[in-house]
Short mmCIF file of C-alpha atoms in Angstrom, two decimals:
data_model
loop_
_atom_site.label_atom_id
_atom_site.label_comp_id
_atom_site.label_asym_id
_atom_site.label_seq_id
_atom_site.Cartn_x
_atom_site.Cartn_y
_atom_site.Cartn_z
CA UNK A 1 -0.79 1.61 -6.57
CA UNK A 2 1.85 3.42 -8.88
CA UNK A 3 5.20 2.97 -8.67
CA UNK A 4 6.06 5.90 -6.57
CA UNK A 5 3.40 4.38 -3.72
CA UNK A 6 5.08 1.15 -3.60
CA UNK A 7 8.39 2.37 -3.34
CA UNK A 8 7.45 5.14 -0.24
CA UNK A 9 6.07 1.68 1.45
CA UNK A 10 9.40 0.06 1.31
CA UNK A 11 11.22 -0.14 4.64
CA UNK A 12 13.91 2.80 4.37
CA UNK A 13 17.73 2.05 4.59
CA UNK A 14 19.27 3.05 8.14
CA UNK A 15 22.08 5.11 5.75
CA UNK A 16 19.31 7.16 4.62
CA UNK A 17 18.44 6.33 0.69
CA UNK A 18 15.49 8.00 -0.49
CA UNK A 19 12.90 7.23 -3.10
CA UNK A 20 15.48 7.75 -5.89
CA UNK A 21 17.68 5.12 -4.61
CA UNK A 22 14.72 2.50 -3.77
CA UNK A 23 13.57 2.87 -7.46
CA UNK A 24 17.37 2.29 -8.61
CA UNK A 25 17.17 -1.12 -6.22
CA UNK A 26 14.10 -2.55 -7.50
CA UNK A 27 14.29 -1.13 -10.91
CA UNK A 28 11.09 0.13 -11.63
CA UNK A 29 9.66 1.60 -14.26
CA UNK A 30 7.57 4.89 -13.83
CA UNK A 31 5.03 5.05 -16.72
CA UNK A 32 3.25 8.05 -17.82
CA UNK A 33 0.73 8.66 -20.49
CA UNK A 34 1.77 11.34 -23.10
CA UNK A 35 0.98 12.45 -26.43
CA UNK A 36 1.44 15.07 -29.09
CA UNK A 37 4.90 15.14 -30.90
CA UNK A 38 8.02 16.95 -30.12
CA UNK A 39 7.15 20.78 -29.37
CA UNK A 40 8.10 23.73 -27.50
CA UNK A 41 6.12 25.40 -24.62
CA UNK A 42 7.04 28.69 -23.11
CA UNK A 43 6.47 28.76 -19.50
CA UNK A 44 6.42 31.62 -16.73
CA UNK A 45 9.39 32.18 -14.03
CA UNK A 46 9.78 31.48 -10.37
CA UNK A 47 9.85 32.98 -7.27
CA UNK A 48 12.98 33.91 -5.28
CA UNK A 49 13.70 32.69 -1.59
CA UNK A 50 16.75 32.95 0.52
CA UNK A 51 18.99 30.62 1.60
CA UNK A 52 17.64 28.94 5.27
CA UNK A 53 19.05 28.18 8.37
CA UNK A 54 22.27 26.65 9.90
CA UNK A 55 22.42 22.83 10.52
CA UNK A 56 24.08 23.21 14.46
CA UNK A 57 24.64 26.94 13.79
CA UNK A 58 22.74 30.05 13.69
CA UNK A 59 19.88 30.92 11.34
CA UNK A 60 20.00 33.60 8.92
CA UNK A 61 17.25 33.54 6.95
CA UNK A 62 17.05 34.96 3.42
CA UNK A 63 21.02 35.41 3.97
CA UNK A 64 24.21 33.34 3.19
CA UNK A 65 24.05 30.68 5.64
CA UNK A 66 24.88 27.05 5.89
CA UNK A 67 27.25 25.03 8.21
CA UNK A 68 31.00 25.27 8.09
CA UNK A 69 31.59 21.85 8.72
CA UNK A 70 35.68 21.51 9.15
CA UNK A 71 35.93 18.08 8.45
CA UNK A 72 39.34 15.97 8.56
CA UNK A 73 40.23 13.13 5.89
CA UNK A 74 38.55 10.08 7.11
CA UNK A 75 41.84 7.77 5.97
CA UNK A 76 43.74 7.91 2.91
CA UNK A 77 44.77 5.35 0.41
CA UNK A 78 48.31 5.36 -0.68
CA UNK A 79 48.54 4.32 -4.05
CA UNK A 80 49.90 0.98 -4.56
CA UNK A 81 49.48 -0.04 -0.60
CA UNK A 82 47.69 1.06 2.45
CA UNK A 83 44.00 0.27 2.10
CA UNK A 84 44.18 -1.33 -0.89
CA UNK A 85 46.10 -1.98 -3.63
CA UNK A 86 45.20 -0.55 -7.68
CA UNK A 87 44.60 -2.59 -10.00
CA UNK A 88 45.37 -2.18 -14.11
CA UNK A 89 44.39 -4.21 -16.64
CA UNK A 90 43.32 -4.21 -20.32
CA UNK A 91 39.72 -3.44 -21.74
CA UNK A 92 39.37 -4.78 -25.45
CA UNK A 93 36.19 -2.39 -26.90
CA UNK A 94 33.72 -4.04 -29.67
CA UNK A 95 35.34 -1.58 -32.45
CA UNK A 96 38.76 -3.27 -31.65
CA UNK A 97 40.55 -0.52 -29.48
CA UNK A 98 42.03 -1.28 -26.27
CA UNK A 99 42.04 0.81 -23.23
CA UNK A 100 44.13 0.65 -19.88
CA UNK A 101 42.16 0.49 -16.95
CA UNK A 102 42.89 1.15 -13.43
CA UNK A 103 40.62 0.64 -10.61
CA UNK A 104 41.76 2.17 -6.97
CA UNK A 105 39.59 0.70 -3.81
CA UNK A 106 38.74 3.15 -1.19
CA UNK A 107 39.47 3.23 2.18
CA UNK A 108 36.25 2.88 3.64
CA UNK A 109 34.15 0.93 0.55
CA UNK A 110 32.08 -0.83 3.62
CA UNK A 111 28.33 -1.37 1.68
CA UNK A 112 25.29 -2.18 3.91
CA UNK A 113 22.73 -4.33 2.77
CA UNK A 114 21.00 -1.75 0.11
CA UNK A 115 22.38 -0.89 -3.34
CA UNK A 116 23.70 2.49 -4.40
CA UNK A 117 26.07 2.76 -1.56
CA UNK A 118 29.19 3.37 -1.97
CA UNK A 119 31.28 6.06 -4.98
CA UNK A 120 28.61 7.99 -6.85
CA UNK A 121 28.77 11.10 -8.65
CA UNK A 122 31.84 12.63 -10.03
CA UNK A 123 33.71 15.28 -11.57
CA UNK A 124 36.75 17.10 -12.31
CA UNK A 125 37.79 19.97 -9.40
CA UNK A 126 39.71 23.31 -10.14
CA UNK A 127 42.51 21.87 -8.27
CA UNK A 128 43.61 19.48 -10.79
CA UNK A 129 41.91 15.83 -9.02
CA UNK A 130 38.81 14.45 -9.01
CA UNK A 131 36.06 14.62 -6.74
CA UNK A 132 33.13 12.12 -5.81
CA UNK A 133 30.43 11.54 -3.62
CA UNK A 134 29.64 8.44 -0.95
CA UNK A 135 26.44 7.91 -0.60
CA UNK A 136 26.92 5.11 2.27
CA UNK A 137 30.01 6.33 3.81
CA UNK A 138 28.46 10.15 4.10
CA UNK A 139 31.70 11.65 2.63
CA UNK A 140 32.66 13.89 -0.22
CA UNK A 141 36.23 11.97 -2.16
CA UNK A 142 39.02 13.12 -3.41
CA UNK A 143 41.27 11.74 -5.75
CA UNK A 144 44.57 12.23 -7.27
CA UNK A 145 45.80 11.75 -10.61
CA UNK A 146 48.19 9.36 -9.27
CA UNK A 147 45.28 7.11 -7.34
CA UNK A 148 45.69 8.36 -3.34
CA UNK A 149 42.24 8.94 -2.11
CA UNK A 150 40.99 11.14 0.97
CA UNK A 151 37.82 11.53 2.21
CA UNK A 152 35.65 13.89 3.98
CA UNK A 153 33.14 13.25 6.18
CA UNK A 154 29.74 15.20 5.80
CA UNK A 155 28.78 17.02 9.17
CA UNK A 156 24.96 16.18 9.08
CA UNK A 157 24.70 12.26 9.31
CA UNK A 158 23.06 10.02 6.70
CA UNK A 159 22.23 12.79 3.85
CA UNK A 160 23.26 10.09 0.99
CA UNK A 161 25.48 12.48 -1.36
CA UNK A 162 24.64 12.43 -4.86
CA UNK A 163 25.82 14.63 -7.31
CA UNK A 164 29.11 17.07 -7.34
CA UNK A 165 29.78 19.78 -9.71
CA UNK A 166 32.67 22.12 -10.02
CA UNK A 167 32.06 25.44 -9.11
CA UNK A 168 32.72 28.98 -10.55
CA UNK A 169 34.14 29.81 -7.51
CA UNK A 170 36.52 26.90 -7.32
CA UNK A 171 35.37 24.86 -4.68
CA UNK A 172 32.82 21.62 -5.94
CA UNK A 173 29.36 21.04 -4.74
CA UNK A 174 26.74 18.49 -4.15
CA UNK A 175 23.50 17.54 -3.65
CA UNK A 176 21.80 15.97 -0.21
CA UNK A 177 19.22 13.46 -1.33
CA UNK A 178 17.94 11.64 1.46
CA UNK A 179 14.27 11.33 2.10
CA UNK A 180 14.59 11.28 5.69
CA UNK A 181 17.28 14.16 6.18
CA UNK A 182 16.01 17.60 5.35
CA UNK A 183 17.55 18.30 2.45
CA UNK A 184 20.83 20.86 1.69
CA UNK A 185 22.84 22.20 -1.43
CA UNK A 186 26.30 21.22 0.35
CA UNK A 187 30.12 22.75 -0.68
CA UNK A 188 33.36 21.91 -0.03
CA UNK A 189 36.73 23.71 -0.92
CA UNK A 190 39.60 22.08 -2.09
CA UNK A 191 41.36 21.60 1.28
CA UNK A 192 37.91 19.70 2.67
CA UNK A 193 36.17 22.27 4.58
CA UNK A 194 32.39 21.75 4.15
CA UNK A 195 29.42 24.37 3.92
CA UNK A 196 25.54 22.99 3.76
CA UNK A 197 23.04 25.23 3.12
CA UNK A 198 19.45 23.87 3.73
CA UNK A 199 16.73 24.30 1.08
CA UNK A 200 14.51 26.23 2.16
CA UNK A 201 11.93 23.41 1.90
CA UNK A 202 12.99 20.24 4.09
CA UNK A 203 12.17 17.07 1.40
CA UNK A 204 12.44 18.82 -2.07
CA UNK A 205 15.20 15.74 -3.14
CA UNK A 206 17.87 17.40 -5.09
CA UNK A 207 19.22 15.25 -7.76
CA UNK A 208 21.73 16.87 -10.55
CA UNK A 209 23.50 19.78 -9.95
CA UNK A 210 25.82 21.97 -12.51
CA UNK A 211 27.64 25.11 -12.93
CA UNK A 212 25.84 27.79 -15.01
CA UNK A 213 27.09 30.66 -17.37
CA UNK A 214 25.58 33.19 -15.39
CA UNK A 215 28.23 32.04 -12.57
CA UNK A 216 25.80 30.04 -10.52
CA UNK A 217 24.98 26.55 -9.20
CA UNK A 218 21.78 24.95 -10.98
CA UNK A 219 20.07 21.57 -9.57
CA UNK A 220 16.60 19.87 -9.97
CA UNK A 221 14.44 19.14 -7.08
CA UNK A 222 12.48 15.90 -7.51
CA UNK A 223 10.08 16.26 -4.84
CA UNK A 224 8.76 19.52 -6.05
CA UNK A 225 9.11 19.59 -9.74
CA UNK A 226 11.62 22.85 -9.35
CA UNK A 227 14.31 23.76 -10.62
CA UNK A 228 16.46 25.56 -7.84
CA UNK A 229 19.78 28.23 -8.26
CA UNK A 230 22.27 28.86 -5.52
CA UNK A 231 24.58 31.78 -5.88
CA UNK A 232 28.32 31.29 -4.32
CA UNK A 233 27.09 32.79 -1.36
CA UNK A 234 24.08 30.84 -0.37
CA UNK A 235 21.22 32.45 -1.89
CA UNK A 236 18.73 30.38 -3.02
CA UNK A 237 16.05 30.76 -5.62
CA UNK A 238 13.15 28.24 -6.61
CA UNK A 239 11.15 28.31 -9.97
CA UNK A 240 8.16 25.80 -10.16
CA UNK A 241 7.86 24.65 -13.37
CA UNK A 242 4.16 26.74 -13.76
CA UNK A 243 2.09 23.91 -15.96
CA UNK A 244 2.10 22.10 -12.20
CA UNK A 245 1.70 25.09 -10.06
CA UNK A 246 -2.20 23.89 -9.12
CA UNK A 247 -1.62 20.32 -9.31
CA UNK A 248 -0.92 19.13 -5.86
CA UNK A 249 0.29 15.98 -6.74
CA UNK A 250 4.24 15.61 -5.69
CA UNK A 251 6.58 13.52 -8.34
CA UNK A 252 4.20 15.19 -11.32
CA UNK A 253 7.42 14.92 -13.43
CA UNK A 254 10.68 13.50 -11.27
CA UNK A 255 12.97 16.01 -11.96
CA UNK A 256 16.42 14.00 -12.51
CA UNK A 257 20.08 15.21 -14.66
CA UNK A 258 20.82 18.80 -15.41
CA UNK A 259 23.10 20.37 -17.35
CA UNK A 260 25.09 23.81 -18.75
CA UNK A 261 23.69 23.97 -22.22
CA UNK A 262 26.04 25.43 -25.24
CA UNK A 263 23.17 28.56 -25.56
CA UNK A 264 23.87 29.49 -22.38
CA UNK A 265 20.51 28.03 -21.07
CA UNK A 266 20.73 24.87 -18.48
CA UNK A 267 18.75 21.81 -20.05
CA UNK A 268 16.94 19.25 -17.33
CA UNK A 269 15.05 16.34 -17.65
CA UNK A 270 11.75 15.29 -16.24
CA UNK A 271 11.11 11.93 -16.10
CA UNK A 272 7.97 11.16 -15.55
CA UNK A 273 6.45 13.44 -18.63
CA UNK A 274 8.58 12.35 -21.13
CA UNK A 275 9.94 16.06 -21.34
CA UNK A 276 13.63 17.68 -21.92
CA UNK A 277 13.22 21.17 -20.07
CA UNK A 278 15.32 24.25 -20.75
CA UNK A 279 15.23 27.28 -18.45
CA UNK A 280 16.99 30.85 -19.26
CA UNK A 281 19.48 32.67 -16.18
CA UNK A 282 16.58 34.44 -15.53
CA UNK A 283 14.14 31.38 -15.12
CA UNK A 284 12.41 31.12 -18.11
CA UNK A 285 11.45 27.64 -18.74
CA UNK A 286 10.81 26.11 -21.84
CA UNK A 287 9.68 22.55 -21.95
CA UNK A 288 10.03 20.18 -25.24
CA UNK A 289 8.20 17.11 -25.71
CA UNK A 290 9.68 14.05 -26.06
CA UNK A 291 7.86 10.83 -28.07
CA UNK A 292 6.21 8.58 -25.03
CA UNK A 293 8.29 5.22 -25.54
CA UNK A 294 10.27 3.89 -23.89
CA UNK A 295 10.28 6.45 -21.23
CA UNK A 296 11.38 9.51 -19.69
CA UNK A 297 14.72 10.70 -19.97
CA UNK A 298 17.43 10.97 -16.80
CA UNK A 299 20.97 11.47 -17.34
CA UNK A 300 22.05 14.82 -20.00
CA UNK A 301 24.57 16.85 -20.96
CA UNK A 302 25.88 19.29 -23.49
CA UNK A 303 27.26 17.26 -26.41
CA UNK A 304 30.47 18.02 -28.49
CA UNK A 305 28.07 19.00 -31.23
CA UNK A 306 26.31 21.37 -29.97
CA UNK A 307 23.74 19.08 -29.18
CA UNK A 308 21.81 17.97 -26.06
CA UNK A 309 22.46 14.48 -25.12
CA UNK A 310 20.16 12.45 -22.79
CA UNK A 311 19.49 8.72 -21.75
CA UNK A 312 16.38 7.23 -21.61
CA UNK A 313 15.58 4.09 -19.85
CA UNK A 314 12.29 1.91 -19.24
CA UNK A 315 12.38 -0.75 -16.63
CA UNK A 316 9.97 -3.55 -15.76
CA UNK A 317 10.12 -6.97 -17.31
CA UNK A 318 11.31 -5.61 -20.55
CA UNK A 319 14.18 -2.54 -20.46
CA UNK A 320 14.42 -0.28 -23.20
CA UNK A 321 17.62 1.99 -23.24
CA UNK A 322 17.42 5.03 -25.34
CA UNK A 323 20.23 8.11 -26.02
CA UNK A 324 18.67 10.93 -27.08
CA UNK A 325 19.82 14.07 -28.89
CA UNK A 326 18.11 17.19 -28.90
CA UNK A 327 19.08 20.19 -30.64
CA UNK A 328 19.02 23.52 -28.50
CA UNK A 329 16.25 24.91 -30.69
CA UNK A 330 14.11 21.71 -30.40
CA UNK A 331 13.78 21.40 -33.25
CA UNK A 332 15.67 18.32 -34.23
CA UNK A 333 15.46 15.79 -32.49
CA UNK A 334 16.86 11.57 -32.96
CA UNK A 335 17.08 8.76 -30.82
CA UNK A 336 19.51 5.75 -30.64
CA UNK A 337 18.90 2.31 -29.24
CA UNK A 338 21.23 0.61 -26.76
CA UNK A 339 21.87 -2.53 -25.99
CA UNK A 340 19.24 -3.80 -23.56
CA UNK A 341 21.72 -5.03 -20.59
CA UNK A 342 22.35 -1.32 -20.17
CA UNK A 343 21.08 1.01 -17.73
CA UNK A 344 23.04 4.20 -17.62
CA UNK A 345 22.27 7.02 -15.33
CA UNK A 346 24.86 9.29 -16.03
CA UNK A 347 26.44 10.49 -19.66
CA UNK A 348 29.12 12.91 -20.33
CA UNK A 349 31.34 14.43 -23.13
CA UNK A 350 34.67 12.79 -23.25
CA UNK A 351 37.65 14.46 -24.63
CA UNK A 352 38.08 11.86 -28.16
CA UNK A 353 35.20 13.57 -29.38
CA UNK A 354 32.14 11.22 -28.15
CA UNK A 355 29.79 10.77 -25.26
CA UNK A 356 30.08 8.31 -23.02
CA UNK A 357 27.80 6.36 -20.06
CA UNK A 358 28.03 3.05 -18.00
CA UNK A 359 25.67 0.15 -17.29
CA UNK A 360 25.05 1.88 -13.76
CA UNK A 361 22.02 -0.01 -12.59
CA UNK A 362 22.24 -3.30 -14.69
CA UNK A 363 24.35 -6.45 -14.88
CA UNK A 364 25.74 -5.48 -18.30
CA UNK A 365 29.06 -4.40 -16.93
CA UNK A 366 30.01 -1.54 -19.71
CA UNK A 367 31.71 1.46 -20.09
CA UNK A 368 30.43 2.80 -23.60
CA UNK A 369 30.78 5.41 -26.03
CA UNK A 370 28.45 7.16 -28.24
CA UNK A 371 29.66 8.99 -31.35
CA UNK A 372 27.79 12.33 -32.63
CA UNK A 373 26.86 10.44 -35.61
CA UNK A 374 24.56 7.51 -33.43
CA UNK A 375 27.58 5.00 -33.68
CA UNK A 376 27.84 2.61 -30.68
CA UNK A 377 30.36 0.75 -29.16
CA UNK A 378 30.89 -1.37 -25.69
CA UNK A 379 34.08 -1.26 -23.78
CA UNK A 380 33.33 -4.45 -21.51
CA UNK A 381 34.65 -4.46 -18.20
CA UNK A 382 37.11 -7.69 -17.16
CA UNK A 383 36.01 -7.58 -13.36
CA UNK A 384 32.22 -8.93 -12.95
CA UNK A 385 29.82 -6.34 -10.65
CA UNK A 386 31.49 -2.88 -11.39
CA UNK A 387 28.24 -0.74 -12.00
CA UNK A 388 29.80 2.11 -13.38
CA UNK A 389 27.61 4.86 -12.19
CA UNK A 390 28.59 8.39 -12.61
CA UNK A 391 31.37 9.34 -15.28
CA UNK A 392 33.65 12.09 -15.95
CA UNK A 393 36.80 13.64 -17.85
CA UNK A 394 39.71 14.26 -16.03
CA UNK A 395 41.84 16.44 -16.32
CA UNK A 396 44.53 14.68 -17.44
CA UNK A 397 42.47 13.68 -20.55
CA UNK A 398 40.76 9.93 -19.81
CA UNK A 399 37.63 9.19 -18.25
CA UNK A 400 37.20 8.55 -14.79
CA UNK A 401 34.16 6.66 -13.29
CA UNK A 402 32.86 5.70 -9.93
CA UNK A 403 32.24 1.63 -9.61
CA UNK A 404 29.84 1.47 -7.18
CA UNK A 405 29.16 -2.02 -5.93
CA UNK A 406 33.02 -2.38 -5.33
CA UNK A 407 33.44 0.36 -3.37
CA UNK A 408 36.33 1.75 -6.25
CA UNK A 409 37.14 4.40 -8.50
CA UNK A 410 38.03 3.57 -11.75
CA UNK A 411 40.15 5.26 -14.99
CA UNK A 412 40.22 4.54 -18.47
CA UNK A 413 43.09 5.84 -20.52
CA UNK A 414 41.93 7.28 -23.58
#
């Protein structure tokens, strides 16, 4: 039984986590065979398909649909009081800096039984705060540069929120992952009305989603190795990556991060093939081998070098953490280890010049930084059990993070 098989026996969470989410929980490792060395392969495009049809509305198939759910903030946390009070103290870094962290509670950081429930993904919005998705609570976040959080409940229960990405048309958008929930690209604009528009198949798992230069929304979709593009309006187009058209088999490659590359291409990882991916506005993929140990990569982004940066993690009874760097020929490619308490999922360009990641599914406890160069260092974290999951600049120039087992969201002044 692989991996995969065990983890669609498990029982499944009443708040909806999917296979992704199991996997994080037990920390598996999904092993693939692979050879030849690092290459490019030019692949075919995808088809088109319009958006689907209205979750408690009307269908309009092959039009811009989706639900406008008008959704009120859930509570909100006044800074210094209310539903919980922020809390600052200072991180001392390996290298000697020090850093002033600030961690503000949310309202509602309830957790059920199952991990990965509470703050998630995040990311700067046009409007000058920072936005973040609840995978247990079913709400998009929003929060201030001075700490006071609202939140926004989801229409359709128990979709478990993932990713969010700023859009080019200055609202932010996510992706539904649950395995139980058909499955939705959703948006919200700035004042917390949200749109979902369903895929326009039910269980495709959208992971990481990011804003293109051709002005459009860009996600992977784990359950059917595609790599899907939403205009502003809803549209919706699919493109199978072609080397799996005839397979059959679902999870061939476990599509996972995506990113905005600096060529104007979006870069995506697969998983379970060891393979960085690169596909062209108009869906030209391009997929570059990656060397088989220690595993697939998850987490990428574009790289203040011009660079594509990636993690790579293998689980099991021995975890190997990898970042990767790929250039946006292919070309050249390096790898540097990480310490082995590590398991990032997320990594991101931060304004000083380096990339940084946390220990998201691990009891290492980190925030750390990555220079262009390969030069690491650990910012440990004072408070035990933060899991800093997904990362982000702000706008106001430090990084802001999402802790997820405490239910918080955190900032590190820069």
């Amino acid at each position: 039984m692989t991996a995969v098989e065990f983890a669609r026996n498990l029982p499944v969470p009443a708040c909806g986590l999917g296979l992704r989410q199991v996997l994080g929980c037990i920390g598996l490792a999904l092993l693939a065979t692979c050879s030849s060395p690092l290459r490019g392969s030019r692949q075919g495009t995808g088809g088109t398909t319009g958006s689907g049809g209205t979750t408690g509305g009307t269908t309009n198939s092959g039009g811009t649909t989706g639900t406008v759910g008008t959704t009120g903030a859930c509570l909100t946390s006044d800074a210094g009081g209310g539903q919980g009070t922020p809390v600052t103290v200072e991180v001392t870094c390996t290298d000697g800096t020090v850093h002033t962290l600030t961690e503000y509670p949310l309202p509602t950081a309830s957790c059920g039984p199952y991990c990965i429930c509470v703050p998630k993904g995040i990311t700067a919005g046009p409007d000058g705060n920072l936005w973040f998705t609840e995978q247990e609570g079913n709400n998009i976040g929003r929060i201030t540069l001075g700490g006071i959080i609202t939140e926004f409940a989801i229409p359709t229960a128990n979709v478990v929120p993932d990713a969010i990405s700023a859009g080019p048309d200055g609202n932010l958008w996510f992706t539904e992952t649950a395995e139980q929930v058909p499955n939705s690209i959703g948006r919200i604009t700035p004042d917390g009305k949200i749109t979902e528009f369903p895929l326009p198949k039910a269980y495709t798992l959208p992971q990481g989603i990011t804003t293109g230069a051709d002005g459009n929304l860009w996600f992977t979709e784990e359950a059917l190795d595609s790599i899907g593009r939403i205009t502003p309006d809803g549209t919706i187009s699919e493109f199978l990556l072609p080397n799996l058209i005839d397979s059959g088999h679902p999870f061939d490659t476990f599509l996972q991060g995506i990113a905005a590359g600096p060529d104007g291409n979006i870069w995506f990882a697969e998983w379970y093939v060891y393979t960085i991916g690169q596909i062209t506005p108009s869906g030209t993929i391009t997929s570059f081998q990656l060397p088989p140990e220690p595993s697939g990569p998850s987490g990428i982004t574009a790289g203040p070098d011009g660079n594509i940066w990636f993690i790579r993690v293998a689980g099991g009874t021995s975890v190997q953490v990898q970042i990767g760097r790929i250039s946006p020929s292919g070309d050249a490619y390096a790898e540097f280890k990480v310490p082995a308490e590590s398991w990032p999922e997320t990594i991101v360009a931060g304004p000083d010049g380096n990339l940084w990641f946390g220990d998201c599914r691990s009891y290492g406890n980190n925030l750390r930084r990555i220079s262009p160069a390969g030069e690491m260092v650990s910012c440990p974290l004072p408070t035990p059990d933060r899991r800093p999951c997904g990362i982000t600049t702000g706008p106001d120039g430090n990084l802001w993070f999402t802790a997820t087992d405490t239910g918080s969201i955190g900032r590190l002044v820069l």
